[in-house]
mmCIF file of C-alpha atoms in Angstrom:
data_model
loop_
_atom_site.group_PDB
_atom_site.id
_atom_site.type_symbol
_atom_site.label_atom_id
_atom_site.label_comp_id
_atom_site.label_asym_id
_atom_site.label_seq_id
_atom_site.Cartn_x
_atom_site.Cartn_y
_atom_site.Cartn_z
ATOM 1 C CA SER X 29 -0.281 -11.197 11.171
ATOM 2 C CA TRP X 30 -1.403 -7.998 9.396
ATOM 3 C CA ALA X 31 -3.438 -10.080 6.929
ATOM 4 C CA ILE X 32 -5.534 -11.623 9.795
ATOM 5 C CA THR X 33 -6.446 -14.812 7.929
ATOM 6 C CA PRO X 34 -3.030 -16.496 8.306
ATOM 7 C CA ILE X 35 -3.136 -16.194 12.121
ATOM 8 C CA LEU X 36 -6.755 -17.197 12.773
ATOM 9 C CA LYS X 37 -5.786 -20.755 13.684
ATOM 10 C CA HIS X 38 -3.220 -19.464 16.171
ATOM 11 C CA ILE X 39 -5.780 -17.123 17.700
ATOM 12 C CA ARG X 40 -8.281 -19.954 18.033
ATOM 13 C CA ALA X 41 -5.648 -22.115 19.722
ATOM 14 C CA SER X 42 -5.039 -19.329 22.255
ATOM 15 C CA ILE X 43 -8.764 -18.998 22.963
ATOM 16 C CA LEU X 44 -8.928 -22.731 23.717
ATOM 17 C CA LYS X 45 -6.331 -22.430 26.472
ATOM 18 C CA ALA X 46 -7.678 -22.676 30.009
ATOM 19 C CA SER X 47 -6.537 -19.150 30.800
ATOM 20 C CA HIS X 48 -8.859 -17.827 28.090
ATOM 21 C CA ALA X 49 -11.747 -20.233 28.639
ATOM 22 C CA GLY X 50 -14.230 -17.417 29.229
ATOM 23 C CA THR X 51 -13.429 -15.538 26.026
ATOM 24 C CA ARG X 52 -16.536 -14.428 24.153
ATOM 25 C CA TRP X 53 -15.199 -11.880 21.688
ATOM 26 C CA LEU X 54 -12.176 -11.311 19.488
ATOM 27 C CA ILE X 55 -11.412 -7.635 18.866
ATOM 28 C CA ILE X 56 -9.152 -6.711 15.962
ATOM 29 C CA CYS X 57 -7.875 -3.175 15.459
ATOM 30 C CA GLU X 58 -4.744 -1.298 14.405
ATOM 31 C CA GLU X 59 -2.032 0.612 16.211
ATOM 32 C CA ASP X 60 -3.760 3.889 15.304
ATOM 33 C CA SER X 61 -7.115 2.785 16.714
ATOM 34 C CA HIS X 62 -8.475 4.512 19.816
ATOM 35 C CA VAL X 63 -10.219 2.032 22.111
ATOM 36 C CA ASN X 64 -12.449 2.836 25.102
ATOM 37 C CA VAL X 65 -12.378 -0.600 26.716
ATOM 38 C CA SER X 66 -15.113 -0.001 29.286
ATOM 39 C CA LEU X 67 -17.498 1.483 26.716
ATOM 40 C CA LEU X 68 -16.756 -1.371 24.316
ATOM 41 C CA ALA X 69 -17.501 -3.944 27.030
ATOM 42 C CA HIS X 70 -20.739 -2.106 27.807
ATOM 43 C CA HIS X 71 -21.909 -2.226 24.178
ATOM 44 C CA LEU X 72 -20.831 -5.816 23.563
ATOM 45 C CA GLY X 73 -22.657 -6.872 26.727
ATOM 46 C CA LYS X 74 -25.877 -6.125 24.879
ATOM 47 C CA GLU X 75 -24.981 -8.377 21.925
ATOM 48 C CA ASP X 76 -25.636 -12.131 21.743
ATOM 49 C CA TYR X 77 -22.161 -13.655 21.895
ATOM 50 C CA ARG X 78 -23.606 -17.145 21.222
ATOM 51 C CA GLN X 79 -24.364 -16.166 17.626
ATOM 52 C CA GLU X 80 -21.904 -15.775 14.769
ATOM 53 C CA LEU X 81 -21.468 -12.001 14.780
ATOM 54 C CA PHE X 82 -19.185 -9.835 12.662
ATOM 55 C CA LEU X 83 -19.418 -6.198 13.790
ATOM 56 C CA GLY X 84 -17.633 -3.071 12.599
ATOM 57 C CA TYR X 85 -17.672 0.195 10.673
ATOM 58 C CA PRO X 86 -18.764 -0.470 7.059
ATOM 59 C CA LEU X 87 -16.805 0.506 3.982
ATOM 60 C CA HIS X 88 -17.692 -0.189 0.367
ATOM 61 C CA ASP X 89 -16.104 0.382 -3.005
ATOM 62 C CA ARG X 90 -17.237 3.401 -4.961
ATOM 63 C CA GLU X 91 -16.444 1.556 -8.177
ATOM 64 C CA ALA X 92 -15.028 -1.837 -9.076
ATOM 65 C CA THR X 93 -11.344 -1.658 -8.228
ATOM 66 C CA ILE X 94 -8.242 -3.583 -9.144
ATOM 67 C CA ILE X 95 -7.083 -3.805 -5.518
ATOM 68 C CA HIS X 96 -10.147 -5.988 -4.879
ATOM 69 C CA HIS X 97 -9.811 -7.860 -8.186
ATOM 70 C CA PHE X 98 -12.911 -6.016 -9.477
ATOM 71 C CA ALA X 99 -15.126 -8.011 -7.117
ATOM 72 C CA PHE X 100 -18.868 -7.255 -7.244
ATOM 73 C CA PHE X 101 -18.275 -5.174 -10.374
ATOM 74 C CA LYS X 102 -21.999 -5.050 -11.172
ATOM 75 C CA ASN X 103 -22.757 -3.379 -7.851
ATOM 76 C CA PRO X 104 -19.544 -2.520 -5.938
ATOM 77 C CA SER X 105 -21.367 -0.836 -3.052
ATOM 78 C CA SER X 106 -23.364 -3.991 -2.285
ATOM 79 C CA PHE X 107 -20.475 -5.646 -0.426
ATOM 80 C CA LEU X 108 -19.497 -4.195 2.933
ATOM 81 C CA TYR X 109 -16.101 -4.720 4.515
ATOM 82 C CA PRO X 110 -14.744 -3.277 7.760
ATOM 83 C CA TYR X 111 -12.531 -0.295 8.412
ATOM 84 C CA LEU X 112 -9.881 -2.069 10.477
ATOM 85 C CA ARG X 113 -8.639 1.127 12.071
ATOM 86 C CA ALA X 114 -12.153 1.568 13.470
ATOM 87 C CA GLY X 115 -11.998 -1.968 14.892
ATOM 88 C CA ILE X 116 -14.002 -5.154 14.381
ATOM 89 C CA ALA X 117 -15.581 -7.591 16.830
ATOM 90 C CA LEU X 118 -16.026 -11.302 16.186
ATOM 91 C CA THR X 119 -17.787 -13.795 18.399
ATOM 92 C CA VAL X 120 -15.978 -17.032 19.213
ATOM 93 C CA PRO X 121 -18.554 -19.135 17.285
ATOM 94 C CA LEU X 122 -17.695 -17.126 14.168
ATOM 95 C CA VAL X 123 -13.959 -17.602 14.753
ATOM 96 C CA ASP X 124 -14.603 -21.345 15.063
ATOM 97 C CA ARG X 125 -16.437 -21.447 11.739
ATOM 98 C CA LEU X 126 -13.784 -19.412 9.931
ATOM 99 C CA VAL X 127 -11.074 -21.766 11.121
ATOM 100 C CA GLN X 128 -13.139 -24.665 9.769
ATOM 101 C CA VAL X 129 -13.506 -22.884 6.429
ATOM 102 C CA LEU X 130 -9.749 -22.401 6.247
ATOM 103 C CA SER X 131 -9.169 -26.064 7.064
ATOM 104 C CA SER X 132 -11.779 -27.495 4.724
ATOM 105 C CA ALA X 133 -10.530 -29.699 1.904
ATOM 106 C CA GLY X 134 -10.276 -27.962 -1.430
ATOM 107 C CA GLN X 135 -10.765 -24.492 0.006
ATOM 108 C CA THR X 136 -9.061 -22.095 -2.380
ATOM 109 C CA LEU X 137 -7.857 -18.731 -1.164
ATOM 110 C CA THR X 138 -5.880 -16.060 -2.936
ATOM 111 C CA GLU X 139 -2.094 -16.294 -2.895
ATOM 112 C CA PHE X 140 -1.868 -12.523 -2.736
ATOM 113 C CA PHE X 141 -2.894 -10.388 0.231
ATOM 114 C CA ILE X 142 -3.579 -6.766 -0.629
ATOM 115 C CA ASP X 143 -6.382 -5.396 1.551
ATOM 116 C CA ALA X 144 -6.720 -7.440 4.743
ATOM 117 C CA ALA X 145 -10.141 -6.014 5.611
ATOM 118 C CA HIS X 146 -11.717 -6.849 2.253
ATOM 119 C CA GLU X 147 -10.138 -10.290 2.081
ATOM 120 C CA PHE X 148 -11.257 -11.116 5.614
ATOM 121 C CA ALA X 149 -14.803 -10.011 4.806
ATOM 122 C CA LEU X 150 -14.769 -12.295 1.766
ATOM 123 C CA LEU X 151 -13.668 -15.183 3.978
ATOM 124 C CA ALA X 152 -16.507 -14.504 6.443
ATOM 125 C CA TRP X 153 -19.016 -14.160 3.587
ATOM 126 C CA ASN X 154 -17.808 -17.484 2.123
ATOM 127 C CA ARG X 155 -19.403 -17.013 -1.305
ATOM 128 C CA GLY X 156 -22.745 -16.089 0.205
ATOM 129 C CA THR X 157 -23.066 -18.977 2.662
ATOM 130 C CA GLY X 158 -21.483 -17.234 5.649
ATOM 131 C CA ASN X 159 -21.707 -13.923 7.477
ATOM 132 C CA ARG X 160 -21.790 -10.390 6.186
ATOM 133 C CA LEU X 161 -20.448 -7.463 8.168
ATOM 134 C CA THR X 162 -23.052 -5.896 10.457
ATOM 135 C CA PRO X 163 -22.624 -2.092 10.555
ATOM 136 C CA THR X 164 -22.370 -1.119 14.216
ATOM 137 C CA ALA X 165 -22.684 2.435 15.530
ATOM 138 C CA TYR X 166 -20.025 2.189 18.239
ATOM 139 C CA PHE X 167 -17.273 1.385 15.733
ATOM 140 C CA CYS X 168 -16.468 4.728 14.119
ATOM 141 C CA ALA X 169 -14.348 6.359 11.454
ATOM 142 C CA HIS X 170 -14.200 9.566 13.503
ATOM 143 C CA PRO X 171 -14.470 10.282 17.247
ATOM 144 C CA ALA X 172 -17.921 10.726 18.765
ATOM 145 C CA GLU X 173 -19.436 10.255 22.204
ATOM 146 C CA ARG X 174 -21.010 6.902 21.303
ATOM 147 C CA CYS X 175 -17.795 5.444 19.861
ATOM 148 C CA ALA X 176 -16.050 2.644 21.703
ATOM 149 C CA VAL X 177 -13.441 2.319 18.946
ATOM 150 C CA TYR X 178 -12.542 4.953 16.382
ATOM 151 C CA ALA X 179 -9.816 5.674 13.872
ATOM 152 C CA LYS X 180 -7.370 8.334 14.989
ATOM 153 C CA GLN X 181 -5.932 11.136 12.865
ATOM 154 C CA VAL X 182 -7.457 10.166 9.563
ATOM 155 C CA SER X 183 -9.756 12.282 7.430
ATOM 156 C CA SER X 184 -10.836 12.650 3.838
ATOM 157 C CA LEU X 185 -8.754 14.353 1.184
ATOM 158 C CA PRO X 186 -9.222 18.131 1.141
ATOM 159 C CA GLU X 187 -12.006 19.300 -1.127
ATOM 160 C CA GLU X 188 -9.970 21.929 -2.965
ATOM 161 C CA THR X 189 -9.610 22.806 -6.606
ATOM 162 C CA CYS X 190 -6.335 23.215 -8.448
ATOM 163 C CA ASN X 191 -5.454 25.021 -11.611
ATOM 164 C CA HIS X 192 -3.025 22.714 -13.333
ATOM 165 C CA PRO X 193 -0.762 23.944 -16.149
ATOM 166 C CA PRO X 194 -1.325 22.878 -19.753
ATOM 167 C CA VAL X 195 1.105 20.352 -21.153
ATOM 168 C CA ALA X 196 2.910 23.053 -23.123
ATOM 169 C CA ALA X 197 3.441 25.246 -20.081
ATOM 170 C CA ASN X 198 6.828 26.181 -18.666
ATOM 171 C CA ARG X 199 8.119 23.245 -16.673
ATOM 172 C CA GLU X 200 10.879 25.124 -14.902
ATOM 173 C CA ARG X 201 11.464 23.481 -11.564
ATOM 174 C CA THR X 202 10.266 25.134 -8.387
ATOM 175 C CA GLU X 203 12.392 23.139 -6.011
ATOM 176 C CA MET X 204 11.728 22.769 -2.332
ATOM 177 C CA PRO X 205 14.644 22.886 0.080
ATOM 178 C CA SER X 206 17.017 20.092 -0.898
ATOM 179 C CA ALA X 207 15.956 16.649 0.289
ATOM 180 C CA PRO X 208 18.335 13.677 0.486
ATOM 181 C CA ILE X 209 16.228 11.602 -1.937
ATOM 182 C CA LEU X 210 17.079 10.479 -5.449
ATOM 183 C CA PHE X 211 13.945 9.718 -7.473
ATOM 184 C CA ALA X 212 14.547 6.956 -10.047
ATOM 185 C CA VAL X 213 11.701 6.805 -12.570
ATOM 186 C CA LYS X 214 11.063 3.813 -14.829
ATOM 187 C CA THR X 215 9.708 4.795 -18.240
ATOM 188 C CA CYS X 216 9.918 3.748 -21.893
ATOM 189 C CA GLU X 217 9.739 5.386 -25.304
ATOM 190 C CA LYS X 218 6.015 4.722 -25.789
ATOM 191 C CA PHE X 219 5.230 6.869 -22.732
ATOM 192 C CA HIS X 220 7.626 9.756 -23.389
ATOM 193 C CA ALA X 221 4.820 11.814 -24.915
ATOM 194 C CA GLU X 222 1.962 10.554 -22.739
ATOM 195 C CA ARG X 223 3.096 10.092 -19.139
ATOM 196 C CA VAL X 224 6.400 11.904 -18.859
ATOM 197 C CA PRO X 225 4.978 15.404 -19.545
ATOM 198 C CA VAL X 226 2.482 14.901 -16.704
ATOM 199 C CA LEU X 227 5.282 13.870 -14.370
ATOM 200 C CA LEU X 228 7.488 16.818 -15.352
ATOM 201 C CA HIS X 229 4.660 19.327 -14.899
ATOM 202 C CA THR X 230 3.577 18.005 -11.504
ATOM 203 C CA TRP X 231 5.616 16.476 -8.701
ATOM 204 C CA ALA X 232 8.950 16.415 -10.561
ATOM 205 C CA ARG X 233 8.986 20.221 -10.505
ATOM 206 C CA TYR X 234 9.583 20.065 -6.767
ATOM 207 C CA VAL X 235 12.555 17.697 -6.637
ATOM 208 C CA GLN X 236 16.244 18.288 -7.124
ATOM 209 C CA HIS X 237 17.569 14.788 -7.746
ATOM 210 C CA LEU X 238 15.474 13.262 -10.546
ATOM 211 C CA ARG X 239 16.528 10.557 -12.990
ATOM 212 C CA LEU X 240 14.314 9.101 -15.727
ATOM 213 C CA TYR X 241 15.478 5.724 -17.051
ATOM 214 C CA SER X 242 14.130 4.525 -20.392
ATOM 215 C CA ASP X 243 14.823 2.035 -23.155
ATOM 216 C CA ILE X 244 16.165 4.948 -25.216
ATOM 217 C CA GLY X 245 18.018 8.126 -24.365
ATOM 218 C CA ASP X 246 16.135 11.333 -25.144
ATOM 219 C CA ALA X 247 18.100 14.518 -24.449
ATOM 220 C CA SER X 248 14.971 16.698 -24.681
ATOM 221 C CA ILE X 249 13.502 15.182 -21.506
ATOM 222 C CA PRO X 250 16.214 14.030 -20.602
ATOM 223 C CA THR X 251 16.171 10.245 -20.127
ATOM 224 C CA ILE X 252 19.017 7.869 -19.342
ATOM 225 C CA ALA X 253 19.134 4.824 -21.604
ATOM 226 C CA THR X 254 19.279 1.309 -20.183
ATOM 227 C CA THR X 255 20.466 -1.717 -22.133
ATOM 228 C CA ILE X 256 17.324 -3.709 -21.303
ATOM 229 C CA PRO X 257 14.575 -3.885 -23.956
ATOM 230 C CA ASN X 258 11.195 -2.871 -22.617
ATOM 231 C CA THR X 259 8.874 -5.617 -21.392
ATOM 232 C CA SER X 260 5.121 -5.338 -20.927
ATOM 233 C CA ILE X 261 5.219 -6.813 -17.420
ATOM 234 C CA GLY X 262 7.586 -7.366 -14.533
ATOM 235 C CA HIS X 263 10.545 -5.138 -15.491
ATOM 236 C CA CYS X 264 12.885 -6.946 -13.102
ATOM 237 C CA ALA X 265 16.035 -6.753 -15.216
ATOM 238 C CA LYS X 266 15.392 -3.109 -16.038
ATOM 239 C CA THR X 267 14.875 -2.192 -12.398
ATOM 240 C CA LEU X 268 18.080 -3.881 -11.264
ATOM 241 C CA GLU X 269 19.997 -2.133 -14.035
ATOM 242 C CA ILE X 270 18.505 1.173 -12.905
ATOM 243 C CA LEU X 271 19.754 0.534 -9.391
ATOM 244 C CA HIS X 272 23.198 -0.342 -10.797
ATOM 245 C CA LEU X 273 23.201 2.924 -12.760
ATOM 246 C CA VAL X 274 22.299 4.862 -9.636
ATOM 247 C CA GLN X 275 25.105 3.178 -7.730
ATOM 248 C CA GLU X 276 27.607 3.905 -10.525
ATOM 249 C CA GLU X 277 26.597 7.564 -10.694
ATOM 250 C CA MET X 278 26.985 7.978 -6.955
ATOM 251 C CA PHE X 279 30.407 6.291 -7.129
ATOM 252 C CA ARG X 280 31.525 8.734 -9.831
ATOM 253 C CA ASN X 281 29.913 11.776 -8.240
ATOM 254 C CA ARG X 282 30.979 11.947 -4.617
ATOM 255 C CA ALA X 283 29.182 15.258 -4.140
ATOM 256 C CA LEU X 284 25.915 13.493 -5.007
ATOM 257 C CA ALA X 285 26.774 10.507 -2.819
ATOM 258 C CA ASP X 286 27.397 12.842 0.117
ATOM 259 C CA VAL X 287 23.864 14.266 0.015
ATOM 260 C CA ILE X 288 21.719 11.257 -0.988
ATOM 261 C CA SER X 289 20.440 9.018 1.794
ATOM 262 C CA TRP X 290 17.369 7.536 0.102
ATOM 263 C CA ILE X 291 16.404 6.141 -3.290
ATOM 264 C CA MET X 292 12.768 6.094 -4.352
ATOM 265 C CA LEU X 293 11.870 3.838 -7.276
ATOM 266 C CA VAL X 294 8.669 4.932 -9.023
ATOM 267 C CA ASP X 295 6.753 4.299 -12.230
ATOM 268 C CA ASP X 296 6.187 7.041 -14.773
ATOM 269 C CA ASP X 297 2.503 7.110 -13.778
ATOM 270 C CA THR X 298 3.123 7.328 -10.037
ATOM 271 C CA ILE X 299 1.657 10.509 -8.562
ATOM 272 C CA LEU X 300 3.403 11.610 -5.397
ATOM 273 C CA SER X 301 4.103 14.400 -2.962
ATOM 274 C CA PRO X 302 7.836 15.005 -2.467
ATOM 275 C CA SER X 303 7.144 17.225 0.536
ATOM 276 C CA ALA X 304 5.025 14.547 2.254
ATOM 277 C CA LEU X 305 7.717 11.953 1.528
ATOM 278 C CA THR X 306 10.440 14.191 2.948
ATOM 279 C CA ARG X 307 8.477 14.757 6.151
ATOM 280 C CA PHE X 308 7.738 11.052 6.446
ATOM 281 C CA LEU X 309 11.346 9.939 5.953
ATOM 282 C CA SER X 310 12.579 12.385 8.578
ATOM 283 C CA ALA X 311 11.364 9.865 11.164
ATOM 284 C CA PHE X 312 13.730 7.149 9.869
ATOM 285 C CA ASP X 313 17.472 6.632 10.207
ATOM 286 C CA PRO X 314 19.070 6.197 6.766
ATOM 287 C CA SER X 315 22.168 4.673 8.357
ATOM 288 C CA GLN X 316 20.023 1.575 8.966
ATOM 289 C CA ASP X 317 18.748 -0.995 6.456
ATOM 290 C CA VAL X 318 15.375 0.543 5.576
ATOM 291 C CA TYR X 319 12.837 -0.607 2.969
ATOM 292 C CA ILE X 320 9.476 1.232 2.942
ATOM 293 C CA GLY X 321 6.220 1.457 1.007
ATOM 294 C CA GLU X 322 2.794 -0.147 0.773
ATOM 295 C CA ARG X 323 2.996 -3.760 1.907
ATOM 296 C CA TYR X 324 1.413 -6.633 0.016
ATOM 297 C CA GLY X 325 1.707 -10.301 0.945
ATOM 298 C CA TYR X 326 2.437 -13.382 -1.132
ATOM 299 C CA HIS X 327 1.727 -17.000 -0.193
ATOM 300 C CA LEU X 328 1.188 -16.072 3.465
ATOM 301 C CA LEU X 329 -0.947 -19.171 4.115
ATOM 302 C CA ALA X 330 1.801 -21.545 2.990
ATOM 303 C CA GLU X 331 2.546 -24.182 5.587
ATOM 304 C CA ASP X 332 6.168 -24.359 4.421
ATOM 305 C CA GLY X 333 6.763 -20.828 5.680
ATOM 306 C CA GLN X 334 7.942 -19.618 2.275
ATOM 307 C CA GLY X 335 5.468 -16.752 2.039
ATOM 308 C CA TYR X 336 6.697 -13.191 2.418
ATOM 309 C CA ASN X 337 5.688 -9.532 2.364
ATOM 310 C CA TYR X 338 6.837 -7.073 -0.278
ATOM 311 C CA VAL X 339 6.498 -3.383 -1.096
ATOM 312 C CA THR X 340 4.345 -3.020 -4.184
ATOM 313 C CA GLY X 341 6.021 -0.943 -6.858
ATOM 314 C CA GLY X 342 3.291 1.330 -8.189
ATOM 315 C CA GLY X 343 3.100 3.402 -5.022
ATOM 316 C CA GLY X 344 6.876 3.723 -4.885
ATOM 317 C CA ILE X 345 9.644 1.737 -3.204
ATOM 318 C CA VAL X 346 11.953 3.576 -0.815
ATOM 319 C CA ILE X 347 15.277 2.069 0.234
ATOM 320 C CA SER X 348 18.154 3.533 2.198
ATOM 321 C CA VAL X 349 21.341 3.938 0.195
ATOM 322 C CA ARG X 350 23.047 1.850 2.859
ATOM 323 C CA ILE X 351 21.509 -1.405 1.585
ATOM 324 C CA LEU X 352 22.012 -0.738 -2.130
ATOM 325 C CA GLY X 353 25.410 -2.434 -2.438
ATOM 326 C CA ALA X 354 24.434 -5.641 -0.651
ATOM 327 C CA LEU X 355 21.188 -5.828 -2.616
ATOM 328 C CA LEU X 356 22.910 -5.528 -5.990
ATOM 329 C CA ARG X 357 25.651 -8.002 -5.108
ATOM 330 C CA SER X 358 23.165 -10.706 -4.158
ATOM 331 C CA CYS X 359 20.094 -10.121 -6.339
ATOM 332 C CA GLU X 360 19.375 -11.679 -9.724
ATOM 333 C CA CYS X 361 16.239 -11.802 -11.860
ATOM 334 C CA PRO X 362 14.841 -15.208 -12.897
ATOM 335 C CA SER X 363 13.832 -13.485 -16.130
ATOM 336 C CA ALA X 364 13.752 -9.948 -17.509
ATOM 337 C CA SER X 365 9.971 -9.839 -17.024
ATOM 338 C CA SER X 366 9.876 -11.201 -13.471
ATOM 339 C CA PRO X 367 7.971 -8.911 -11.056
ATOM 340 C CA ASP X 368 10.600 -6.445 -9.894
ATOM 341 C CA ASP X 369 8.931 -5.504 -6.618
ATOM 342 C CA MET X 370 8.578 -9.133 -5.519
ATOM 343 C CA ILE X 371 12.131 -10.084 -6.549
ATOM 344 C CA ILE X 372 13.607 -7.084 -4.715
ATOM 345 C CA ALA X 373 11.643 -8.115 -1.612
ATOM 346 C CA ALA X 374 12.840 -11.708 -1.861
ATOM 347 C CA CYS X 375 16.456 -10.564 -2.220
ATOM 348 C CA LEU X 376 16.153 -8.203 0.756
ATOM 349 C CA TYR X 377 14.461 -10.966 2.752
ATOM 350 C CA ARG X 378 17.551 -13.126 2.297
ATOM 351 C CA LEU X 379 19.610 -10.203 3.615
ATOM 352 C CA GLY X 380 17.404 -10.019 6.698
ATOM 353 C CA VAL X 381 15.613 -6.824 5.625
ATOM 354 C CA ARG X 382 11.825 -6.736 6.006
ATOM 355 C CA PRO X 383 9.450 -4.133 4.545
ATOM 356 C CA ILE X 384 8.123 -1.297 6.657
ATOM 357 C CA HIS X 385 4.493 -0.651 5.748
ATOM 358 C CA SER X 386 2.890 2.767 5.567
ATOM 359 C CA PRO X 387 -0.735 3.422 4.546
ATOM 360 C CA LEU X 388 0.453 6.735 3.067
ATOM 361 C CA PHE X 389 1.673 4.895 -0.055
ATOM 362 C CA HIS X 390 -0.968 3.684 -2.526
ATOM 363 C CA GLN X 391 -0.750 1.219 -5.403
ATOM 364 C CA ALA X 392 -3.939 2.552 -7.015
ATOM 365 C CA ARG X 393 -5.881 5.789 -7.612
ATOM 366 C CA PRO X 394 -7.655 7.834 -4.911
ATOM 367 C CA SER X 395 -11.013 6.667 -6.285
ATOM 368 C CA ASP X 396 -10.025 3.051 -5.595
ATOM 369 C CA TYR X 397 -10.130 3.654 -1.828
ATOM 370 C CA PRO X 398 -12.997 4.620 0.499
ATOM 371 C CA PRO X 399 -12.704 8.325 1.444
ATOM 372 C CA GLU X 400 -12.546 7.481 5.169
ATOM 373 C CA THR X 401 -9.239 5.706 4.688
ATOM 374 C CA LEU X 402 -7.405 8.436 2.757
ATOM 375 C CA ASP X 403 -5.054 10.533 4.851
ATOM 376 C CA PRO X 404 -4.316 14.165 3.851
ATOM 377 C CA ALA X 405 -0.631 13.335 4.365
ATOM 378 C CA SER X 406 -0.721 10.615 1.686
ATOM 379 C CA ILE X 407 2.558 10.296 -0.191
ATOM 380 C CA SER X 408 1.643 8.512 -3.395
ATOM 381 C CA PHE X 409 -1.010 7.180 -5.737
ATOM 382 C CA HIS X 410 -0.672 5.252 -8.976
ATOM 383 C CA LYS X 411 -2.212 5.263 -12.467
ATOM 384 C CA HIS X 412 -3.651 8.010 -14.674
ATOM 385 C CA TRP X 413 -6.590 5.915 -15.875
ATOM 386 C CA GLN X 414 -9.950 7.760 -15.757
ATOM 387 C CA ILE X 415 -8.620 10.474 -13.432
ATOM 388 C CA ASP X 416 -7.006 13.877 -13.814
ATOM 389 C CA PRO X 417 -3.422 13.307 -12.622
ATOM 390 C CA TYR X 418 -2.802 17.051 -12.467
ATOM 391 C CA GLN X 419 -5.642 17.453 -9.989
ATOM 392 C CA VAL X 420 -4.461 14.567 -7.812
ATOM 393 C CA SER X 421 -0.892 15.876 -7.813
ATOM 394 C CA CYS X 422 -2.027 19.381 -6.949
ATOM 395 C CA LEU X 423 -4.024 18.133 -3.971
ATOM 396 C CA ARG X 424 -1.001 16.223 -2.728
ATOM 397 C CA GLU X 425 1.100 19.387 -2.671
ATOM 398 C CA THR X 426 -1.630 21.641 -1.222
#
């Protein structure tokens, strides 16, 4: 349901029921949206519900971004999509047309769902033949007197500057109070000199239980060697071996096993805040089967019901130690280069474990997201491309 598009037909069927015969508007928002129902009804009463209307708070990309498949790369700001936490309003005639679009023969839609707001706006736009989002003043990113719906407790990243250390600087760890998290980092020899120094000089300085797994062992870092040759994509076999190595170490080292409740799988170019992660995980019970991160969807429109959600790997995958054994006993990779995050999700799905989504995890860089949507408590970002990873990491720990 989070992706909106897969449930439009069900929503339309509900509107057609006699009990909802007078429905004029469909309002979509999130659990962190603040809604003044009477003020919203007042504003919508002035709109023409007989037209196809798509109302909300407008967002746009600052640059072409991978999370939107580089859409509108010539002019990224030309396409507006809604801030779902600020709410959107759709008239019933528009819902009717969107259901027809979804049902039309030959209609091709993406198999992957990443950003529900952007993908829904693309559906409404329908390659230029449909409806664009109409920016509407009473849908707001921040509270104001005029706002019928606004996003709660979200603000831009702090505008602070950080003095990051040079690569050759002392990387002695400045650990926070011990947290029950083991950080398992995937890397490879080609990135030992490029990415690993950034990691060791930034967030890794603040963690106690850090393991770097590579295709070769390097005592100067140090890295732990796996038996899996590096692949350019997927990394499924390597990731499962990493989890096996973690399990074996905890079996041998009972003192470690006694203090570790969580495992966080990350890439060597993941930028994260250990303190934000520790605070976030304090709200969860590690004695339960828990699987957390940024949720993506695959094949969610499939009529055979075989679609599923998964935690995307770049922003980090957190699992409770409790589910590690069952996962490793039942999970196999179709190939060494199969997508590890999707295979882990499929294996956990068969065990009855579903992902818990948090918008504090990010698969891409801060610049790939509108500022209104970035929370100061963000846990992770991903990629060093065309950014200063030291600066991003420093802001996360400020």
